[in-house]
C-alpha positions as semicolon CSV with decimal commas, in nm:
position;residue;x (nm);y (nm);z (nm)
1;X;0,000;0,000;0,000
2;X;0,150;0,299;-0,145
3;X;0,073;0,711;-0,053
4;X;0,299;0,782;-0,378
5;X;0,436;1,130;-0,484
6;X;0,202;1,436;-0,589
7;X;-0,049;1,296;-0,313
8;X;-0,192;1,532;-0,100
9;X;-0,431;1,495;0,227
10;X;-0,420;1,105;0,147
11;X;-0,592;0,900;0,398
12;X;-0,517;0,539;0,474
13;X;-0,761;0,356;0,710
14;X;-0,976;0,090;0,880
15;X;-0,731;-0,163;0,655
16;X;-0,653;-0,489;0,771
17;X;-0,304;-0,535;0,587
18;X;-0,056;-0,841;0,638
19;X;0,158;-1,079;0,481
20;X;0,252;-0,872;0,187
21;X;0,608;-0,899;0,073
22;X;0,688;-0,549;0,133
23;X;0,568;-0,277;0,333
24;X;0,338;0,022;0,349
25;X;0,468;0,325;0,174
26;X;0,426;0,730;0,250
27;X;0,656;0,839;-0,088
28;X;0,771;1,202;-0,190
29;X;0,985;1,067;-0,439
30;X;1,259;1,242;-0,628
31;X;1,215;1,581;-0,499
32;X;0,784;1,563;-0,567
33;X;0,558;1,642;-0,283
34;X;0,365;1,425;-0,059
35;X;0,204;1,612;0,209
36;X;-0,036;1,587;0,493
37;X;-0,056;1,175;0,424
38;X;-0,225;1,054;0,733
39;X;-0,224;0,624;0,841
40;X;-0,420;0,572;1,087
41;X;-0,659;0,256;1,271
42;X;-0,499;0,007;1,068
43;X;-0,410;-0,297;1,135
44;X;-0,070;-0,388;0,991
45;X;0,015;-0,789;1,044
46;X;0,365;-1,015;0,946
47;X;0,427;-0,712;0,649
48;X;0,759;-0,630;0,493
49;X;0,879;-0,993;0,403
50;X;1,129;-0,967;0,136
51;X;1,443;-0,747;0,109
52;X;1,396;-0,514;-0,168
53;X;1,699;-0,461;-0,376
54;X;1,953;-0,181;-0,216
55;X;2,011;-0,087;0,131
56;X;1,590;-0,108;0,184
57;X;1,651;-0,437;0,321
58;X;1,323;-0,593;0,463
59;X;1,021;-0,266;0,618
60;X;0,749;-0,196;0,744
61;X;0,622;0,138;0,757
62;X;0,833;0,336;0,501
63;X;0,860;0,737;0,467
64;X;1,073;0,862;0,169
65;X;1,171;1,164;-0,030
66;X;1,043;1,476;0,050
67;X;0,695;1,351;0,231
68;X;0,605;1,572;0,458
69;X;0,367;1,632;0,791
70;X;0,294;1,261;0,733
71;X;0,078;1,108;1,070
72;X;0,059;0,734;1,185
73;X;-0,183;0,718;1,439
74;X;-0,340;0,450;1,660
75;X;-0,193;0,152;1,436
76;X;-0,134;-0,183;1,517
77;X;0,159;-0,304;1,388
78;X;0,255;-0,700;1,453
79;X;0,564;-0,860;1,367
80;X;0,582;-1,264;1,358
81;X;0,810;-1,455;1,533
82;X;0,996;-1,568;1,212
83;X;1,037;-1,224;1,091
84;X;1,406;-1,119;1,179
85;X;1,628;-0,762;1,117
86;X;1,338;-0,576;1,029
87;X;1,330;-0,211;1,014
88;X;0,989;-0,122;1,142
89;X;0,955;0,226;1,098
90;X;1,226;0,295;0,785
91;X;1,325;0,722;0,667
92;X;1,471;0,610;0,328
93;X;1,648;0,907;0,151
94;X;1,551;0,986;-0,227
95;X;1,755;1,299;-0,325
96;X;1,576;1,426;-0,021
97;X;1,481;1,352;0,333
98;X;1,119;1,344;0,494
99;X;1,052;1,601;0,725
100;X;0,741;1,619;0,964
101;X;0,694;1,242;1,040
102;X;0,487;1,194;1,379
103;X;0,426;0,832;1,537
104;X;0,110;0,886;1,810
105;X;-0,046;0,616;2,017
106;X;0,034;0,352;1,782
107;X;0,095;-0,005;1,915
108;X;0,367;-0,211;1,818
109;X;0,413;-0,552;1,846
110;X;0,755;-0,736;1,831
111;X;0,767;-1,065;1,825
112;X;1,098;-1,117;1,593
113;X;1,412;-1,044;1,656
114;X;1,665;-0,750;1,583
115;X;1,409;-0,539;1,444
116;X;1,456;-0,119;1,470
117;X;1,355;0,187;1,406
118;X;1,606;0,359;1,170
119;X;1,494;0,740;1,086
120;X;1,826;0,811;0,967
121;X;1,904;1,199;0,923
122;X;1,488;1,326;0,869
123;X;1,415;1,586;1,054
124;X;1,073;1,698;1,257
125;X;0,991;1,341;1,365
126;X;0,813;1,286;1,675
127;X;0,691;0,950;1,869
128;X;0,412;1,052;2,147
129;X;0,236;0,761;2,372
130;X;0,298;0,465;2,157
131;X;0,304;0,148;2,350
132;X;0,562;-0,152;2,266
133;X;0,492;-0,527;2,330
134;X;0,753;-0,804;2,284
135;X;1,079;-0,763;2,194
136;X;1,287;-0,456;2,278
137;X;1,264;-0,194;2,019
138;X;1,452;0,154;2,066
139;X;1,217;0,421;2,000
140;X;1,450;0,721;1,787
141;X;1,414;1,026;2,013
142;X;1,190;1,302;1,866
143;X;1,410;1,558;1,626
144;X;1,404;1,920;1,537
């Protein structure tokens, strides 16, 4: 599932998504605009199963380019048992950087292993009253 580039306002919920080979997407693309994309009261189950080609490796919530003001709210987001080094929430560079991410009261579920959060250098994220179950997972602190 895929907010691409040139979106605007999209909403994304009430989904019950799983098993899917990769992830869900927010996308600004090469220097395009995705704004105001909000996910939220989703169910999100044993997602992001494949490596894709590059240094994606294996996701499951994915913010790239220049998306911005994007909003993930009350999610539930499992991860299997056989699911292993899985980026969870994933800030993928593409020419530019997403900026304006916020993770609120969404639920996550780990039970895999050596699965992170990797927001690498975006900017404006913020993670307010989500709750974490299973496995440890480092929560990035929020960023200017």
């Amino acid at each position: 599932m895929d907010s691409d580039y040139r979106s605007k306002n999209t909403i994304i919920q009430h989904n019950h998504i799983h098993d899917n080979d990769f992830g869900l997407s927010v996308t600004g693309g090469l220097g395009r605009f995705n704004d105001g994309t909000i996910v939220q009261h989703n169910l999100i189950e044993n997602d992001g199963r494949v490596a894709r080609k590059g240094a994606d490796g294996k996701f499951v919530l994915r913010v790239s380019g220049s998306a911005t003001n994007t909003l993930f709210y009350k999610n539930v987001v499992i991860l299997g048992g056989d699911q292993t080094d899985m980026k969870i929430v994933f800030h993928k560079p593409w020419k530019t950087l997403p900026e304006g991410t916020t993770y609120r009261e969404n639920r996550f579920v780990n039970l895999g292993k050596d699965s992170l959060h990797d927001v690498g250098e975006s900017t404006g994220n913020s993670f307010v009253d989500n709750r974490y179950f299973g496995n440890l997972v480092l929560e990035p602190k929020s960023s200017d």
